[in-house]
XYZ file of C-alpha atoms in Angstrom:
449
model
C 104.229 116.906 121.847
C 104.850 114.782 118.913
C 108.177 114.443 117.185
C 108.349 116.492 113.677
C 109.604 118.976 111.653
C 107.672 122.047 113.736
C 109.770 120.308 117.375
C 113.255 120.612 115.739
C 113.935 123.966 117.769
C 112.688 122.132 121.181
C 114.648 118.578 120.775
C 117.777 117.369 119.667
C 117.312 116.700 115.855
C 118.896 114.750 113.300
C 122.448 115.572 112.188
C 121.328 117.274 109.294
C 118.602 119.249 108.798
C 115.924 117.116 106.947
C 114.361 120.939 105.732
C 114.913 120.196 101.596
C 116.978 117.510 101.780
C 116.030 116.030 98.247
C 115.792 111.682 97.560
C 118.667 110.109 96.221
C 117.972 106.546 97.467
C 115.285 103.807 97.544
C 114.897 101.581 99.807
C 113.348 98.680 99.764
C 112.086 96.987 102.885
C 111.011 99.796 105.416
C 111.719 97.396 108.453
C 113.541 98.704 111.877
C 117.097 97.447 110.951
C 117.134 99.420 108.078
C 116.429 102.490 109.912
C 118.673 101.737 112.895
C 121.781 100.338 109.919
C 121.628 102.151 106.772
C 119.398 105.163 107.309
C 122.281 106.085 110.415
C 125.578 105.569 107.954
C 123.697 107.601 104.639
C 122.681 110.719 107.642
C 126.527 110.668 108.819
C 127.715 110.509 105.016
C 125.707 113.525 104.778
C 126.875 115.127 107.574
C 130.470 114.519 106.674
C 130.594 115.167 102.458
C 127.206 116.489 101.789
C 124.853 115.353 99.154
C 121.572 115.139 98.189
C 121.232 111.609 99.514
C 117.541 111.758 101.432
C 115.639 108.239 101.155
C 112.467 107.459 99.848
C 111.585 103.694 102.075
C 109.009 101.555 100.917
C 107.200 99.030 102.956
C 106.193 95.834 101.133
C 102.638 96.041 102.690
C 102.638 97.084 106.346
C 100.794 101.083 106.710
C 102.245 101.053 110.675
C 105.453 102.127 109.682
C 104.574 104.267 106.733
C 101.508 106.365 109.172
C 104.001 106.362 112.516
C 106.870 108.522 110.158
C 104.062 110.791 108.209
C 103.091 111.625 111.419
C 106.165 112.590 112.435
C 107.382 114.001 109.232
C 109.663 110.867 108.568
C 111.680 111.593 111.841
C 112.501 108.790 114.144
C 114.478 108.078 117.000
C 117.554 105.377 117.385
C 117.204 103.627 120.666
C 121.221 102.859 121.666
C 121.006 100.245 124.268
C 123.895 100.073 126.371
C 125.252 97.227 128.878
C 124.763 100.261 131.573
C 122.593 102.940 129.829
C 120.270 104.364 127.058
C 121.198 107.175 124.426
C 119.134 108.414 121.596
C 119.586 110.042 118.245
C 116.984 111.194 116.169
C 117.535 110.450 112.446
C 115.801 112.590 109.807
C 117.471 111.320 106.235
C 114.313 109.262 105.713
C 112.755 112.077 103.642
C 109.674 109.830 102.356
C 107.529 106.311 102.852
C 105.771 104.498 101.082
C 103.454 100.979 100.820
C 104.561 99.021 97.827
C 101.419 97.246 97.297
C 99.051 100.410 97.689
C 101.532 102.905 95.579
C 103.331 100.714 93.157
C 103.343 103.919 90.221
C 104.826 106.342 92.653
C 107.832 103.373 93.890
C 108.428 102.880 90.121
C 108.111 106.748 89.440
C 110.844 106.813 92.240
C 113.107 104.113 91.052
C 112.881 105.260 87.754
C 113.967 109.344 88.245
C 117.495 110.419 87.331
C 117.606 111.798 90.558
C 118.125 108.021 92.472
C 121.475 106.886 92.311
C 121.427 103.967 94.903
C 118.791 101.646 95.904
C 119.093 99.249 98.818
C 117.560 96.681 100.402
C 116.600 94.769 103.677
C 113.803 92.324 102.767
C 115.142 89.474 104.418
C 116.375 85.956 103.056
C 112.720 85.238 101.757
C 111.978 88.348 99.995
C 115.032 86.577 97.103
C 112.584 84.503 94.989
C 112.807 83.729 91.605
C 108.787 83.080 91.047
C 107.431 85.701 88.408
C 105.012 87.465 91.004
C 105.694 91.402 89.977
C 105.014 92.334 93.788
C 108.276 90.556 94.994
C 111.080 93.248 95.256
C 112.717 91.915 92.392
C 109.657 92.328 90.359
C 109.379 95.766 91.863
C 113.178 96.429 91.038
C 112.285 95.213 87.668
C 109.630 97.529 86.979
C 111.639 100.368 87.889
C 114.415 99.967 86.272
C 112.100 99.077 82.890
C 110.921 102.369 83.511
C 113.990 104.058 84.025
C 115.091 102.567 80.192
C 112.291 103.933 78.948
C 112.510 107.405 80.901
C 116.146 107.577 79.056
C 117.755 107.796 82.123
C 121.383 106.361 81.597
C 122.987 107.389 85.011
C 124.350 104.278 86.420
C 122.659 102.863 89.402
C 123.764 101.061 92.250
C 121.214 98.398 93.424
C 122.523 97.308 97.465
C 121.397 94.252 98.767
C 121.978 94.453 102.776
C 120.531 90.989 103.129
C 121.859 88.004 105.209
C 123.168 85.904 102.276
C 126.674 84.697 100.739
C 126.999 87.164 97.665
C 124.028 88.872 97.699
C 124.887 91.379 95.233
C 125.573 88.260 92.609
C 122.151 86.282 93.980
C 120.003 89.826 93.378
C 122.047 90.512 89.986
C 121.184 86.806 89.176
C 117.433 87.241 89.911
C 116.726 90.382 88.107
C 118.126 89.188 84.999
C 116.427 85.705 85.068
C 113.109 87.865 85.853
C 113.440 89.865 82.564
C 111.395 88.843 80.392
C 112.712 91.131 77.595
C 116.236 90.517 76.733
C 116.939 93.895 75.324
C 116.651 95.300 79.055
C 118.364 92.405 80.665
C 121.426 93.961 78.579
C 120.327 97.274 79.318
C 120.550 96.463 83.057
C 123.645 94.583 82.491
C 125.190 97.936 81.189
C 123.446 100.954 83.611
C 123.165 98.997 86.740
C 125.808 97.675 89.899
C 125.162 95.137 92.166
C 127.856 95.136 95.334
C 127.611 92.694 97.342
C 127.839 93.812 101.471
C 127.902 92.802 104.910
C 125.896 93.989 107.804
C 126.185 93.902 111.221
C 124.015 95.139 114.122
C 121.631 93.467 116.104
C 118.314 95.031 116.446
C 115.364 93.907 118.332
C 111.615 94.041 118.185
C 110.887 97.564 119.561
C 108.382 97.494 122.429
C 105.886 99.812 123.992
C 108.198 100.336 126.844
C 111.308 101.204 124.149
C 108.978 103.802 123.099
C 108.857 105.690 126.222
C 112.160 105.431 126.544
C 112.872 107.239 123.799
C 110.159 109.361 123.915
C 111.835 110.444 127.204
C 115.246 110.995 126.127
C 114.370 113.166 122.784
C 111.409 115.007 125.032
C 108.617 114.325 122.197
C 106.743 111.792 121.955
C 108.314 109.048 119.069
C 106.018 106.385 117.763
C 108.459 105.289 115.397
C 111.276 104.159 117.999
C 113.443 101.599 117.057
C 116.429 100.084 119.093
C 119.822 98.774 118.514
C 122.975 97.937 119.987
C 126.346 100.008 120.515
C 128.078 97.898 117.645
C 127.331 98.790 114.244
C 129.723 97.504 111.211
C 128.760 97.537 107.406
C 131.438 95.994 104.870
C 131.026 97.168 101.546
C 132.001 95.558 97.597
C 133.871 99.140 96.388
C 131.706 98.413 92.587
C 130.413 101.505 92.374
C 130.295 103.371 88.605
C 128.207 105.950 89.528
C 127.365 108.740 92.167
C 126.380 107.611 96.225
C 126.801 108.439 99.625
C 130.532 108.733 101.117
C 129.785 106.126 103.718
C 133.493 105.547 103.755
C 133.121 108.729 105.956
C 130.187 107.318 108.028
C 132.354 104.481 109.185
C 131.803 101.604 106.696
C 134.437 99.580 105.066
C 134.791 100.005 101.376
C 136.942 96.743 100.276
C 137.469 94.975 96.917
C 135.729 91.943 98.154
C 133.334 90.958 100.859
C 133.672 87.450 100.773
C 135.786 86.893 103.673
C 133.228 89.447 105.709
C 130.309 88.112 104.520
C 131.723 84.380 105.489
C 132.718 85.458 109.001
C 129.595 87.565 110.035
C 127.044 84.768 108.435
C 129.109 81.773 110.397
C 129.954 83.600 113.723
C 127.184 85.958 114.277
C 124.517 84.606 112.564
C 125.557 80.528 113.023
C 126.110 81.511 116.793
C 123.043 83.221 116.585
C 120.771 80.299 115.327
C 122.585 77.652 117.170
C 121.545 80.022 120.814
C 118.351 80.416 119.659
C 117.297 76.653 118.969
C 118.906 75.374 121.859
C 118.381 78.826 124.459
C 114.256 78.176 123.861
C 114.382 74.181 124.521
C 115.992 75.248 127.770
C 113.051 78.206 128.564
C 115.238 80.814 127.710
C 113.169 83.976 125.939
C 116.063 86.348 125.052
C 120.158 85.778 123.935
C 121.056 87.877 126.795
C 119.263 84.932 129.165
C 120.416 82.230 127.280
C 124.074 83.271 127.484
C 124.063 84.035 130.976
C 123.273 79.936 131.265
C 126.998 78.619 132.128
C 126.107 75.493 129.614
C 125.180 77.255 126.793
C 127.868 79.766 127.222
C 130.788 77.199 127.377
C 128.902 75.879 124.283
C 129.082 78.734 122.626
C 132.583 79.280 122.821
C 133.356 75.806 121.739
C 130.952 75.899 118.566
C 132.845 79.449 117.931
C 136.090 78.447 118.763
C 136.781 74.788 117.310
C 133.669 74.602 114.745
C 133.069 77.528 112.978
C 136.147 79.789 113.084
C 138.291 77.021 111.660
C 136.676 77.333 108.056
C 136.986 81.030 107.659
C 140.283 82.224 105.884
C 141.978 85.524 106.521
C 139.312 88.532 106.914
C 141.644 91.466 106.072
C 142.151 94.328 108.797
C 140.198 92.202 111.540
C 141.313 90.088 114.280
C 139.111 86.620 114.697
C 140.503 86.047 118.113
C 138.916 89.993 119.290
C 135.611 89.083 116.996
C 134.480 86.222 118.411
C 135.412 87.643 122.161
C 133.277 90.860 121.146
C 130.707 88.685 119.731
C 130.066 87.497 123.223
C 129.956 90.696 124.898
C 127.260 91.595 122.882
C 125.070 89.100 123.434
C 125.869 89.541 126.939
C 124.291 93.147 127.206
C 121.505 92.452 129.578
C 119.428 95.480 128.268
C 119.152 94.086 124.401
C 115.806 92.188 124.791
C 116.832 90.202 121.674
C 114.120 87.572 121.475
C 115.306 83.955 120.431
C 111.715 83.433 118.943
C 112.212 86.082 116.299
C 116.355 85.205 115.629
C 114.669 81.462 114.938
C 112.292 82.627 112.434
C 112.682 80.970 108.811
C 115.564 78.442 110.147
C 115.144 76.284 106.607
C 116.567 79.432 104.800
C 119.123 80.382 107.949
C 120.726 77.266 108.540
C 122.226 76.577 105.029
C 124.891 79.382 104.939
C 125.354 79.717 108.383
C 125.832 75.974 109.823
C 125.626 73.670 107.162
C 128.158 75.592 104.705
C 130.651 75.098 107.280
C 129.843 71.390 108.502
C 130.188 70.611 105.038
C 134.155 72.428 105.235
C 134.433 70.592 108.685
C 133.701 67.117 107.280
C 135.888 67.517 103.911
C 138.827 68.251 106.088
C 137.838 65.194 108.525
C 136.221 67.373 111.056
C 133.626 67.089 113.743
C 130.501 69.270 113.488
C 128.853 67.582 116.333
C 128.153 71.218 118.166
C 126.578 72.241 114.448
C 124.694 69.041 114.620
C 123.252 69.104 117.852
C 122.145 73.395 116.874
C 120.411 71.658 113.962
C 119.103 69.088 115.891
C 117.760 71.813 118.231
C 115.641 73.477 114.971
C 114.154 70.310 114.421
C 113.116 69.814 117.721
C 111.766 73.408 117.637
C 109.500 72.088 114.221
C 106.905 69.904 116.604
C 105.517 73.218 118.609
C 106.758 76.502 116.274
C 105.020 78.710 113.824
C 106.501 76.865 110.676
C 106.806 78.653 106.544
C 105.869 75.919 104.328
C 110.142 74.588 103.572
C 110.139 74.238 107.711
C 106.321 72.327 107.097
C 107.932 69.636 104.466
C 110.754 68.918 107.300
C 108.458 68.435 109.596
C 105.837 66.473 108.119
C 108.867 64.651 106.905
C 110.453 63.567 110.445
C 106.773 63.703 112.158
C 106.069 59.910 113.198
C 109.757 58.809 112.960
C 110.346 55.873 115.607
C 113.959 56.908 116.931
C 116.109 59.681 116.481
C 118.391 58.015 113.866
C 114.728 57.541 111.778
C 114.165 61.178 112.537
C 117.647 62.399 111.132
C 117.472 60.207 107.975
C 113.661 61.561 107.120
C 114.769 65.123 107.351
C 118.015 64.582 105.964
C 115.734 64.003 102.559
C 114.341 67.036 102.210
C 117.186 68.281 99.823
C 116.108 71.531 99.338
C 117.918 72.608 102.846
C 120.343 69.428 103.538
C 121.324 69.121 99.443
C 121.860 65.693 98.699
C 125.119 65.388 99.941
C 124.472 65.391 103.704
C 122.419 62.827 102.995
C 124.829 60.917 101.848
C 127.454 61.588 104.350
C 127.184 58.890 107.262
C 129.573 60.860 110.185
C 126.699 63.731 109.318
C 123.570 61.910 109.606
C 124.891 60.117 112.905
C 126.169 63.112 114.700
C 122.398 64.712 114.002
C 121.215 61.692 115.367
C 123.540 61.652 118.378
C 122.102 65.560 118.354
C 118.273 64.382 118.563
C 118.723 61.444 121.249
C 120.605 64.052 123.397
C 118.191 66.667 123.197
C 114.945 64.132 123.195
C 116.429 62.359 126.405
C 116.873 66.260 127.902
C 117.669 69.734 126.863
C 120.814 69.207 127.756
C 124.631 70.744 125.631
C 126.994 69.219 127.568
């Protein structure tokens, strides 16, 4: 029996009953953390205030996603992954799906109607570019909103970025005015449209064939659309809101006047610890965090990188304590039943790295700090460059260090390409040594200590 509409009187459904709820969000980027994140806070808002708050997702080009939820009427199931045990929860506010590239009139016809309030997005740090291609999602966003002005729909919208990056509210606001070719709607936009900026937290893993079943299990239909996350969930919110959306306030998240100080702490701690596992947990044949944190060395690491690197640059984060964060931070990645893949946290390190260990080496070394830990984590990507699948910024680094005749050779070649170092760690001699220190230590062994 497959999961859908005509199995809601056999299964546990969704906490509200998907029957008529109508689409008043778009979101762009149909990927699983969206649908184990957003999707799960918008359903609770619902099932708290009310609302006509269904969303229509779009997928940039992928049909798997789109032809898994019409076959299951756009209901899915949320794969909670325990330290001790599974629970599931189907979600059913995901009322419609689409494929971007195959129905671009009906995604504009969508952004466009009077009916969408909010749009959001999860299209990763990559899917921000500035290039004029109208298939990017700010192109798409673009389009939409043109037609929107010319549909004479005045309703404010709220356009969410939910995207790993330091303001991304102001970088997407940025973008979709420097995209307009038309200055007339650049104002328009200026005076109908919000961007908050947010912060997101849960960490979701590839789902696998053996997830599936799992949930298939638990919900007692079969559920091709699985997707899995952990216990934690957190979502931090810029309250810059002129017009209608969900009460998410309700669902959990944190509506504050600025997300700065969230956004600084989840990217460095999270994220940085995150990247720096990664790098260094697959030079020492580790496949998952879980495994890689369970290695005493790169545990003790961990909590020294946390501890005396990265926590020292953050200021105040109002109504959290640091001290409990970075603890918790560590359980998590402890859970030995996340199969959280280091290969797929490593992905796209060029546009990672920046905000989440270079931003604060940069702090470190102003004050007269040490970064070596951040060093070596960077010194770990590069190593990672000679044998990983590589986007053409990580290509230039590596084509750039390729052939270099000692590690200090190695940290000044890479240390060039600007467009992820900036010009001035280049400059900055404690910085280029400690990444060299960083490459002999790891070339001599895959060693932390």
């Amino acid at each position: 029996m497959r999961l859908g509409l005509g199995t809601l009187g056999e299964v546990a459904g969704p906490r509200v009953d998907p029957r008529g709820l109508e689409v008043g969000v778009v979101h762009l980027g149909l990927g699983a953390f969206h649908r184990a994140h957003q999707a799960l806070y918008t359903e609770d808002a619902v099932a708290a205030e009310g609302g006509a708050w269904g969303i229509c997702g779009a997928s940039r080009r992928s049909r798997g996603v789109v032809d898994a939820l019409a076959a299951q009427d756009g209901l899915y199931g949320v794969l909670e992954r325990g330290p001790e045990e599974d629970r599931v929860r189907v979600v059913g506010v995901l009322r419609e799906a689409l494929v971007a590239t195959q129905q671009p009139d009906a995604l504009r016809d969508r952004l466009a109607a009077a009916s969408t309030h909010v749009v959001t997005l999860t299209v990763t740090e990559a899917g921000y570019r500035a290039d004029d291609a109208p298939g990017t999602p700010v192109g798409i966003l673009v389009r939409g909103l043109e037609a929107r002005r010319a549909a004479g729909v005045d309703s404010p919208l709220a356009i969410v970025s939910c995207d790993n990056l330091p303001r991304n509210g102001e970088v997407l606001r940025g973008l979709v005015h420097a995209f307009c070719a038309d200055a007339g709607l650049a104002d328009w936009i200026a005076a109908h449209a919000d961007f908050p900026s947010t912060m997101v937290d849960r960490i979701v893993p590839a789902t696998t064939a053996a997830d599936r079943d799992v949930a298939s299990r638990l919900i007692g239909a079969r559920d091709e659309a699985t997707v899995v996350g952990e216990p934690f969930s957190q979502w931090v919110i810029e309250d810059a809101f002129r017009g209608r959306r969900p009460a998410w306030e309700a669902a959990g998240a944190m509506l504050v006047p600025d997300t700065r100080p969230y956004e600084a702490m989840k990217l460095r701690l999270l994220n940085g610890g995150h990247s720096a596992l990664a790098y260094l947990g697959l030079l020492r044949g580790h496949e998952t965090v879980a495994e890689a944190i369970a290695d005493p060395e790169l545990d003790a690491f961990l909590e020294r990188l946390l501890a005396s690197e990265l926590a020292p640059t953050l200021g105040p984060v109002p109504r959290i304590d640091l001290d409990r964060y970075r603890a918790g931070l560590l359980a998590r990645w402890s859970n030995p039943r996340m199969a959280h893949r280091l290969e797929q946290i490593g992905i796209g390190g060029a546009m990672k790295l920046p905000p989440r260990l270079l931003a604060p080496a940069r702090e470190l070394l102003a004050e007269g700090g040490e970064p070596a830990g951040i060093c070596l984590a960077v010194a770990a990507w590069l190593r990672r460059l000679e044998s990983a699948a590589r986007g053409p910024l990580e290509e230039e680094v590596a084509a750039a260090v390729a052939g270099a005749g000692s590690p200090a050779a190695a940290a000044e070649r890479a240390l060039a390409v600007s467009a992820v170092f900036g010009e001035d760690l280049r400059e900055n001699e404690r910085f280029r040594d400690l990444l060299a220190d960083g490459l002999a230590k790891l070339t001599a062994a895959p060693t932390v200590d």
